[in-house]
XYZ file of C-alpha atoms in Angstrom:
598
model
C 4.108 -16.667 -38.938
C 6.601 -18.635 -41.441
C 9.306 -18.113 -39.708
C 8.059 -20.182 -35.905
C 7.624 -23.824 -38.496
C 10.368 -26.139 -37.851
C 12.906 -26.564 -40.292
C 12.923 -29.539 -43.019
C 16.032 -30.698 -40.727
C 13.764 -30.663 -36.945
C 11.589 -33.266 -39.333
C 11.266 -37.417 -38.120
C 13.323 -38.450 -41.072
C 16.273 -39.900 -41.947
C 19.569 -37.853 -43.540
C 20.388 -37.964 -47.048
C 23.556 -37.661 -47.958
C 22.981 -34.960 -50.605
C 22.144 -33.422 -47.449
C 25.337 -34.026 -45.597
C 27.265 -32.356 -48.776
C 26.013 -29.485 -48.259
C 26.756 -29.005 -45.363
C 30.286 -30.560 -46.570
C 30.695 -28.574 -49.163
C 29.445 -25.055 -46.685
C 32.582 -26.176 -44.161
C 34.507 -26.488 -46.988
C 35.981 -29.904 -45.784
C 36.059 -31.347 -48.966
C 37.529 -30.115 -52.528
C 34.834 -29.331 -54.533
C 35.511 -32.149 -57.145
C 34.633 -34.893 -54.188
C 31.698 -32.536 -53.625
C 30.202 -33.665 -57.012
C 31.403 -36.935 -57.782
C 29.644 -38.100 -54.492
C 26.533 -35.628 -55.590
C 26.380 -37.176 -58.767
C 26.462 -40.387 -57.386
C 23.467 -39.892 -54.956
C 21.225 -38.627 -57.357
C 21.675 -41.969 -59.647
C 20.580 -43.469 -55.865
C 23.752 -45.297 -56.177
C 23.711 -45.628 -52.782
C 20.709 -45.807 -51.250
C 19.842 -47.735 -47.968
C 23.943 -46.597 -46.606
C 24.292 -44.234 -44.554
C 25.868 -40.500 -45.329
C 28.677 -40.347 -42.953
C 30.134 -43.697 -43.825
C 29.463 -42.688 -47.511
C 31.631 -39.690 -47.651
C 34.102 -41.489 -44.355
C 35.019 -44.470 -46.543
C 36.950 -42.581 -49.175
C 39.635 -41.976 -46.907
C 39.731 -38.438 -48.397
C 41.772 -35.693 -46.680
C 39.769 -33.033 -44.507
C 40.244 -29.799 -47.291
C 41.116 -27.543 -43.951
C 43.960 -29.012 -42.476
C 45.422 -32.086 -44.798
C 46.856 -34.128 -41.853
C 43.976 -34.982 -41.121
C 41.424 -37.721 -42.229
C 37.370 -37.753 -42.838
C 37.390 -41.078 -41.685
C 33.737 -42.534 -40.152
C 34.565 -41.800 -36.724
C 35.770 -37.990 -36.993
C 32.631 -37.402 -39.138
C 30.379 -38.599 -36.711
C 32.100 -36.017 -33.626
C 31.834 -33.231 -36.617
C 28.017 -34.903 -37.113
C 27.123 -34.529 -33.036
C 28.720 -31.053 -32.221
C 26.246 -29.714 -35.393
C 23.507 -30.933 -34.624
C 24.506 -30.713 -30.291
C 24.222 -34.578 -30.171
C 26.878 -35.949 -27.145
C 29.481 -37.670 -29.353
C 29.491 -41.096 -27.899
C 32.001 -43.794 -28.801
C 30.934 -47.336 -28.471
C 33.354 -49.557 -26.104
C 32.681 -53.355 -26.243
C 34.464 -54.136 -22.904
C 32.814 -51.161 -21.432
C 29.415 -51.923 -21.628
C 27.475 -55.026 -20.024
C 25.170 -56.292 -23.006
C 23.031 -58.450 -20.801
C 21.260 -55.747 -20.032
C 21.183 -53.733 -22.893
C 20.393 -56.251 -25.264
C 16.455 -56.634 -22.811
C 15.630 -52.857 -24.029
C 14.617 -53.925 -26.752
C 14.200 -56.748 -29.321
C 16.583 -57.056 -32.465
C 14.205 -56.541 -34.816
C 13.382 -53.331 -33.620
C 16.993 -52.144 -32.585
C 17.320 -53.399 -36.194
C 15.156 -51.523 -37.776
C 15.891 -47.913 -36.436
C 19.498 -48.406 -35.993
C 19.725 -47.333 -33.125
C 21.381 -49.787 -29.876
C 21.192 -49.142 -26.136
C 24.745 -48.749 -24.609
C 23.829 -47.769 -20.291
C 20.422 -48.332 -19.093
C 19.706 -47.441 -14.894
C 16.919 -47.791 -12.853
C 15.761 -44.211 -14.145
C 17.325 -43.334 -17.272
C 18.071 -45.459 -20.226
C 21.140 -44.027 -23.034
C 20.828 -45.071 -26.240
C 23.736 -44.743 -29.242
C 22.003 -43.699 -32.742
C 23.500 -42.735 -36.245
C 20.193 -40.576 -37.263
C 19.678 -37.590 -35.379
C 16.302 -36.577 -36.184
C 14.889 -39.873 -36.077
C 12.638 -40.052 -33.345
C 9.604 -42.250 -33.774
C 11.537 -45.023 -31.524
C 12.371 -42.533 -28.789
C 8.691 -42.032 -28.104
C 7.716 -45.889 -28.285
C 10.487 -46.948 -26.325
C 9.689 -44.281 -23.539
C 6.160 -45.554 -23.531
C 6.825 -48.879 -23.641
C 9.983 -48.690 -20.450
C 9.140 -45.588 -18.550
C 12.044 -44.382 -18.365
C 13.914 -41.301 -19.875
C 15.386 -41.552 -22.847
C 19.144 -40.059 -23.794
C 19.937 -40.157 -27.412
C 23.301 -40.447 -28.082
C 25.547 -39.960 -31.344
C 27.910 -42.711 -32.628
C 29.320 -44.066 -35.265
C 27.311 -46.119 -37.886
C 30.023 -48.580 -38.696
C 30.280 -49.322 -35.128
C 25.961 -49.121 -34.176
C 25.416 -51.946 -37.873
C 28.646 -54.070 -35.985
C 27.357 -54.158 -32.501
C 24.062 -54.710 -32.921
C 24.564 -58.316 -34.498
C 27.768 -59.517 -32.032
C 25.713 -57.900 -28.755
C 22.345 -59.857 -29.802
C 24.230 -62.971 -31.435
C 25.871 -63.961 -28.436
C 22.508 -63.260 -26.143
C 20.779 -65.309 -28.391
C 22.559 -68.064 -27.567
C 22.972 -67.270 -24.118
C 19.089 -67.903 -23.581
C 19.223 -70.255 -26.653
C 17.080 -70.568 -29.489
C 16.330 -73.835 -29.101
C 16.660 -76.758 -27.303
C 17.940 -78.973 -29.066
C 18.282 -82.051 -26.863
C 14.702 -81.773 -27.062
C 13.913 -83.007 -30.624
C 13.093 -81.130 -34.074
C 9.222 -79.878 -32.426
C 10.186 -78.996 -28.689
C 9.318 -75.260 -28.257
C 12.051 -72.760 -28.528
C 13.603 -71.562 -25.042
C 12.174 -68.335 -24.794
C 13.533 -66.989 -22.020
C 17.213 -66.920 -19.802
C 15.483 -68.775 -17.234
C 13.832 -71.604 -19.182
C 17.631 -72.338 -20.224
C 18.299 -72.109 -16.451
C 16.403 -74.870 -16.284
C 17.561 -77.304 -18.706
C 20.812 -76.798 -17.149
C 19.231 -78.041 -14.019
C 17.455 -80.702 -14.579
C 21.011 -81.968 -16.811
C 18.954 -81.261 -20.209
C 21.392 -79.324 -21.303
C 25.117 -79.909 -22.081
C 28.231 -79.040 -24.291
C 26.836 -80.143 -27.287
C 24.305 -77.605 -27.151
C 24.284 -75.483 -30.326
C 23.380 -72.584 -28.383
C 26.207 -73.373 -26.202
C 28.928 -73.968 -29.494
C 28.173 -70.581 -30.798
C 28.740 -68.920 -27.166
C 31.825 -70.298 -26.839
C 32.719 -69.593 -30.414
C 31.837 -66.291 -29.743
C 34.253 -66.127 -26.565
C 37.337 -66.978 -28.371
C 36.523 -64.864 -31.875
C 35.340 -62.220 -29.282
C 39.229 -62.512 -27.792
C 41.046 -62.672 -30.252
C 39.932 -59.447 -32.465
C 39.904 -57.582 -28.783
C 43.953 -59.150 -28.947
C 43.401 -60.770 -25.671
C 46.300 -62.436 -23.965
C 44.935 -65.146 -21.574
C 40.396 -65.535 -21.512
C 38.659 -66.536 -17.751
C 35.888 -67.761 -17.275
C 35.159 -67.067 -12.976
C 32.663 -68.865 -11.282
C 30.525 -67.178 -8.493
C 27.842 -66.931 -6.587
C 25.423 -66.464 -8.898
C 27.253 -65.217 -12.199
C 29.839 -66.389 -14.069
C 32.857 -63.493 -15.166
C 34.258 -63.975 -18.907
C 36.999 -61.538 -18.586
C 40.252 -60.896 -20.184
C 43.453 -59.587 -20.513
C 44.508 -56.794 -23.202
C 47.765 -55.427 -22.728
C 48.638 -56.607 -19.237
C 44.892 -55.553 -17.699
C 41.234 -57.324 -16.879
C 38.727 -56.446 -18.414
C 35.531 -57.410 -17.468
C 33.830 -58.701 -20.490
C 30.079 -60.734 -19.719
C 28.059 -61.906 -17.289
C 26.969 -65.585 -17.653
C 24.206 -66.991 -15.470
C 25.921 -69.441 -12.937
C 23.862 -72.336 -13.974
C 25.020 -72.170 -17.441
C 29.021 -72.209 -16.940
C 29.044 -75.456 -16.547
C 27.912 -77.047 -19.939
C 29.640 -73.978 -21.160
C 32.651 -74.626 -19.467
C 32.553 -78.642 -20.288
C 32.398 -77.194 -24.282
C 36.174 -75.872 -23.061
C 37.326 -78.918 -21.799
C 35.993 -81.081 -24.547
C 37.651 -79.733 -27.078
C 41.183 -78.971 -24.796
C 40.917 -83.057 -24.662
C 40.458 -82.712 -20.523
C 38.937 -84.996 -18.658
C 35.200 -83.417 -18.569
C 34.084 -85.756 -15.479
C 36.857 -84.405 -13.323
C 36.079 -81.468 -11.417
C 37.959 -82.012 -8.419
C 41.927 -81.370 -9.150
C 43.735 -79.034 -11.837
C 43.473 -80.158 -15.426
C 45.901 -78.922 -17.903
C 44.715 -79.091 -22.120
C 45.293 -77.225 -25.242
C 43.311 -75.488 -28.252
C 44.102 -75.821 -31.837
C 42.079 -73.172 -34.026
C 42.657 -69.973 -36.191
C 41.765 -66.858 -35.779
C 39.385 -64.559 -37.891
C 42.788 -63.510 -40.387
C 42.274 -67.395 -41.045
C 45.793 -67.842 -38.837
C 46.248 -70.947 -36.707
C 46.193 -70.199 -32.790
C 46.832 -72.510 -30.009
C 44.802 -71.396 -26.704
C 46.218 -73.286 -23.618
C 44.349 -73.702 -21.227
C 44.162 -74.187 -17.589
C 41.729 -75.279 -14.705
C 41.630 -75.224 -11.098
C 38.559 -75.979 -9.091
C 36.219 -73.419 -7.101
C 33.901 -72.630 -4.050
C 31.622 -72.084 -6.822
C 32.647 -74.280 -9.358
C 35.748 -74.690 -11.635
C 37.829 -71.709 -12.980
C 38.721 -71.452 -16.822
C 42.117 -69.766 -18.004
C 42.589 -70.106 -21.778
C 46.463 -68.628 -22.738
C 46.301 -67.298 -26.552
C 49.576 -67.705 -28.104
C 50.769 -65.161 -30.843
C 51.156 -67.056 -33.441
C 54.242 -64.393 -34.362
C 55.405 -64.212 -32.007
C 58.281 -66.715 -32.614
C 58.683 -64.431 -35.538
C 59.817 -61.085 -34.327
C 62.439 -59.159 -34.673
C 65.212 -58.070 -31.200
C 63.565 -54.347 -32.015
C 59.878 -55.109 -32.440
C 60.809 -56.920 -28.251
C 61.649 -53.429 -27.401
C 65.583 -53.539 -27.567
C 68.064 -50.878 -28.542
C 70.735 -51.577 -31.037
C 73.406 -51.908 -28.352
C 71.513 -54.811 -26.207
C 71.183 -56.256 -29.308
C 74.668 -56.368 -29.871
C 75.263 -57.266 -25.921
C 72.456 -59.624 -26.102
C 74.028 -60.727 -29.738
C 77.483 -61.370 -28.442
C 76.109 -63.136 -25.371
C 74.690 -65.915 -26.782
C 77.035 -66.728 -29.373
C 79.358 -68.346 -26.520
C 80.312 -71.891 -26.717
C 78.523 -72.793 -23.820
C 77.670 -70.508 -20.150
C 74.470 -69.721 -18.768
C 71.983 -67.026 -18.984
C 69.150 -65.915 -17.714
C 65.772 -64.057 -17.876
C 64.297 -63.325 -14.810
C 60.659 -61.687 -14.307
C 57.203 -62.452 -12.888
C 54.642 -63.907 -13.985
C 53.381 -62.099 -18.039
C 56.759 -60.259 -17.789
C 57.505 -61.549 -21.412
C 60.239 -64.166 -20.267
C 59.561 -66.717 -22.634
C 58.728 -64.492 -25.751
C 62.659 -62.944 -25.496
C 63.420 -67.242 -24.986
C 61.768 -68.175 -27.955
C 62.441 -65.665 -30.447
C 66.102 -65.944 -29.062
C 66.062 -69.660 -29.558
C 64.454 -69.463 -33.228
C 67.607 -67.602 -34.181
C 69.705 -69.585 -32.635
C 68.357 -73.043 -34.169
C 69.953 -73.222 -37.193
C 70.856 -77.151 -39.188
C 73.843 -77.398 -37.830
C 72.740 -76.813 -33.932
C 71.188 -78.910 -32.068
C 68.064 -76.580 -29.209
C 66.663 -79.257 -27.055
C 64.299 -77.781 -24.417
C 62.807 -78.840 -20.776
C 59.869 -77.443 -20.314
C 56.716 -77.170 -17.564
C 54.886 -76.958 -20.126
C 55.563 -76.506 -23.723
C 54.185 -73.327 -24.323
C 54.730 -72.673 -28.320
C 55.352 -76.338 -30.710
C 58.538 -74.569 -32.993
C 59.582 -77.464 -35.470
C 63.113 -76.862 -34.918
C 63.215 -76.851 -31.771
C 63.582 -80.376 -29.928
C 61.011 -80.309 -26.804
C 60.153 -81.794 -24.128
C 57.287 -82.350 -21.273
C 58.565 -81.682 -17.430
C 55.830 -84.550 -15.838
C 56.450 -84.403 -12.847
C 54.382 -87.759 -11.522
C 56.254 -90.108 -13.769
C 59.862 -88.657 -12.179
C 60.658 -86.696 -15.728
C 61.343 -82.977 -13.115
C 63.676 -80.173 -14.398
C 66.345 -81.930 -13.876
C 65.871 -85.297 -14.668
C 64.928 -84.261 -17.976
C 68.101 -82.087 -18.708
C 69.910 -85.168 -17.132
C 67.738 -86.828 -20.641
C 68.668 -83.327 -22.331
C 72.997 -84.352 -22.050
C 72.941 -87.578 -23.405
C 71.112 -86.096 -26.553
C 73.793 -84.309 -28.162
C 73.155 -80.470 -27.210
C 74.431 -77.583 -28.662
C 72.235 -75.501 -27.063
C 69.371 -76.607 -23.497
C 67.096 -74.422 -22.633
C 65.502 -75.177 -19.027
C 61.621 -73.533 -18.728
C 62.754 -72.543 -14.972
C 65.351 -72.867 -13.012
C 63.376 -73.146 -9.581
C 65.469 -75.837 -7.065
C 68.560 -76.737 -5.840
C 68.791 -79.658 -8.058
C 67.866 -77.894 -11.502
C 70.199 -74.918 -10.290
C 72.797 -78.086 -10.206
C 71.858 -79.515 -13.679
C 72.276 -76.316 -15.434
C 75.629 -75.323 -14.245
C 76.752 -78.925 -15.032
C 75.793 -78.256 -18.611
C 77.259 -75.315 -18.677
C 80.755 -76.954 -17.442
C 80.269 -79.398 -19.774
C 80.449 -77.274 -22.590
C 76.455 -75.878 -23.545
C 74.833 -72.793 -24.241
C 72.464 -72.540 -21.007
C 68.922 -70.526 -21.195
C 66.646 -70.669 -18.623
C 64.668 -68.157 -16.774
C 64.643 -67.309 -13.035
C 61.945 -65.180 -10.651
C 63.635 -62.056 -8.939
C 62.889 -58.073 -9.562
C 65.894 -57.260 -11.019
C 69.325 -58.406 -13.010
C 71.424 -58.583 -9.902
C 69.118 -60.285 -7.887
C 69.029 -63.246 -10.217
C 72.669 -63.762 -8.175
C 71.551 -64.267 -4.871
C 68.559 -66.781 -5.246
C 71.105 -68.754 -6.758
C 73.531 -69.022 -4.067
C 70.294 -69.709 -2.310
C 69.073 -72.279 -3.689
C 73.014 -73.755 -3.178
C 74.416 -73.536 -6.311
C 78.484 -72.145 -4.583
C 80.243 -68.780 -5.937
C 83.122 -69.637 -7.441
C 80.532 -72.287 -9.975
C 78.738 -68.960 -10.637
C 82.064 -67.269 -11.551
C 82.046 -69.892 -13.719
C 79.614 -70.140 -15.508
C 77.700 -67.525 -15.945
C 77.172 -64.993 -18.643
C 74.243 -61.874 -18.690
C 71.567 -61.996 -16.397
C 68.424 -59.357 -18.500
C 65.863 -58.976 -16.154
C 62.308 -57.779 -18.033
C 59.085 -56.055 -17.130
C 57.034 -55.323 -19.978
C 55.023 -51.659 -20.561
C 51.898 -50.568 -22.685
C 52.390 -48.212 -25.669
C 50.449 -45.284 -25.942
C 48.094 -45.967 -29.509
C 49.169 -43.657 -32.544
C 46.251 -42.679 -33.263
C 45.383 -40.955 -30.168
C 47.966 -39.997 -28.035
C 48.588 -36.235 -27.163
C 51.074 -34.382 -25.357
C 50.502 -33.765 -21.625
C 52.633 -31.117 -19.411
C 55.720 -32.950 -17.391
C 55.037 -33.699 -13.221
C 58.058 -32.573 -12.408
C 57.310 -34.712 -9.307
C 56.416 -37.990 -10.909
C 59.772 -37.861 -12.626
C 61.632 -37.177 -9.953
C 59.928 -40.439 -8.240
C 60.276 -42.389 -11.437
C 64.257 -41.767 -11.802
C 65.405 -41.527 -8.134
C 68.060 -41.904 -7.441
C 69.698 -41.452 -10.147
C 69.452 -38.139 -12.178
C 67.555 -37.865 -15.497
C 67.213 -34.428 -17.497
C 63.388 -33.865 -18.505
C 62.155 -34.661 -21.606
C 61.189 -32.289 -23.830
C 57.748 -33.584 -24.631
C 55.542 -36.270 -22.870
C 52.792 -38.155 -23.491
C 49.705 -39.527 -22.121
C 46.580 -41.872 -23.182
C 43.259 -40.304 -24.766
C 41.264 -43.164 -26.310
C 39.800 -43.847 -29.259
C 38.429 -46.764 -31.066
C 41.569 -48.631 -32.471
C 42.617 -48.816 -28.518
C 39.117 -49.848 -27.680
C 39.227 -46.713 -25.192
C 41.481 -47.553 -23.450
C 44.917 -44.863 -24.893
C 47.252 -48.176 -25.202
C 48.016 -50.240 -27.162
C 50.021 -52.991 -27.266
C 53.175 -53.444 -25.040
C 56.742 -53.493 -25.857
C 59.654 -54.415 -23.146
C 62.509 -52.809 -20.677
C 65.829 -54.865 -20.392
C 67.139 -54.403 -18.186
C 70.534 -56.253 -19.001
C 73.899 -56.830 -16.541
C 77.233 -58.982 -18.450
C 79.367 -60.827 -15.261
C 82.091 -58.745 -16.082
C 85.401 -59.602 -14.140
C 84.940 -56.613 -11.716
C 81.891 -58.399 -11.030
C 82.708 -62.006 -10.591
C 85.037 -60.457 -8.344
C 82.135 -59.910 -6.118
C 80.488 -63.445 -5.769
C 81.702 -64.602 -2.476
C 80.557 -66.123 0.191
C 80.038 -62.951 1.682
C 78.323 -62.214 -1.265
C 76.766 -58.022 -0.811
C 74.265 -57.574 -3.616
C 74.333 -53.826 -3.049
C 77.668 -53.528 -3.823
C 76.685 -55.211 -6.454
C 73.969 -53.657 -8.479
C 76.256 -50.070 -8.002
C 79.155 -51.859 -9.194
C 76.770 -53.026 -12.418
C 76.095 -49.526 -12.901
C 79.635 -48.552 -13.501
C 79.848 -50.620 -15.546
C 76.761 -49.303 -17.460
C 74.008 -51.155 -16.724
C 70.643 -49.473 -17.224
C 68.503 -50.754 -14.181
C 64.259 -50.505 -15.320
C 63.545 -47.502 -13.934
C 65.301 -45.631 -16.740
C 64.897 -47.420 -19.152
C 61.043 -46.769 -18.056
C 62.631 -43.374 -18.791
C 63.849 -43.775 -21.683
C 60.250 -44.264 -23.286
C 58.454 -41.733 -21.854
C 61.239 -39.006 -23.373
C 60.876 -41.536 -26.448
C 57.197 -40.574 -26.274
C 56.532 -44.573 -26.369
C 54.533 -45.182 -22.603
C 53.729 -42.557 -20.102
C 55.442 -42.295 -16.300
C 52.123 -43.655 -14.564
C 52.867 -46.303 -16.580
C 56.193 -47.009 -16.362
C 55.789 -46.271 -12.250
C 52.974 -49.287 -12.625
C 54.970 -51.886 -13.838
C 58.859 -51.324 -12.279
C 59.157 -51.965 -9.022
C 61.239 -49.604 -7.160
C 64.557 -49.895 -6.560
C 65.684 -51.928 -2.987
C 68.844 -50.146 -2.538
C 71.152 -47.488 -2.725
C 72.994 -46.969 -5.806
């Protein structure tokens, strides 16, 4: 009969450090002296109130069974999940419906038991816990919600962290108190009251909960490594989306009526006209990220059918400090690029679609060129990043300060190097050519799919072929591909058909090893962390210049460029795949297929 009684491990209780240390020791995961050290501290009550996995994992000790693996909190959580036979769950804040999960139980109750709802459906609630033997909350929650409760095991540190973050933003959205109703005003108890206040005009951009939402939004974006924040009005809700490593992720849904004061708050910070909602506006915000670095955001508003849409572009404060190698430019390409930018005069173009990293490449180059004995001037629309080493001018069409007129002004400012934000029209192209012919180095951008297409574009704008022969030095086409997360990437089998599709119409040897995206906390479960550039570099040799004529044949130029050493974007991508930097699918997603037979 005694053997039928529940074992102590199944009792409704919390995990104890001594208990977990016993399991770890039995499985040979830690050295005896390490276990002894923690056991002595535990017996003296040093770690009372702390989760056992956190205590062990924060030491960062290697796994005694495999020195290459570290016993951090995450790996210990996976080990414990397998031991107690509970599903392991990695919390990904970008994939959770924060509004819905925080409505299941109160913050006080969730904090008491250290549990966090992570998924809510019509008949089931999935709850993350780090205490496999604590069941009291499960029984109570099942009675209250009348739904099936499914437990999963998650990192205790992540549960504690997101408990605070998720409930804080929900509390701000609901509104703890209507400040504009006075000090003795009743608190706002639900979301409907907040919406009614907004509709009645009683909720404005300076209310504390609106301020809190905007502050959380910015800090959360910095933490998630977002490059852009999108706030998009819809008929019933307002969507908040982050662009991370070039891909948009939905982060939150705001009530449509609450979106207006949030938009107004951001416009106030950006010194935009909050009363003007019918025309697009631009502004800037300066703030600091969690590391204390100053960050600049460029704000753009646009009227839509359901209200104003805002996009906030976040500029990395370290972008001007990156080396060419960090951008993804190889040693050989760096030598080529260095030779081009050291030319006393001529035109250098960087081409690619929006978001391909052209601005970063140009600013990195200008930062290097802007020495005390050199006058570097720019004309931009808008000025992406302000740098004290550059003389930067903003295009303002409303006063006829266009790119072309800006270049005319710069030519009277004794410049050595001129950067034109973009060559958009014939007049700007003509002024770029004239600036080059009068002894200046000109850098600019174009929107073309590859480097050879830039010649076609300039000819279409009306630049005579003989002037392009005299002025063009080099064109770089570029794309950004996501980099596999070094913490979780896994070896994979090469798909021969996909590889052949990637390198066609050329031939390239199959790589010995390729990797695939897996997903972990470090990369927010995407499998990728950061981006790197692919560069197609075209130098204008005498052989190529001869092809720039009135009967211009772009296919002939492409073929000659490849014979002369230019590596097309697809082959650059294949090289990164072979190096284990990215995947075939990622390169195929970003780089267009060749438009000609080389």
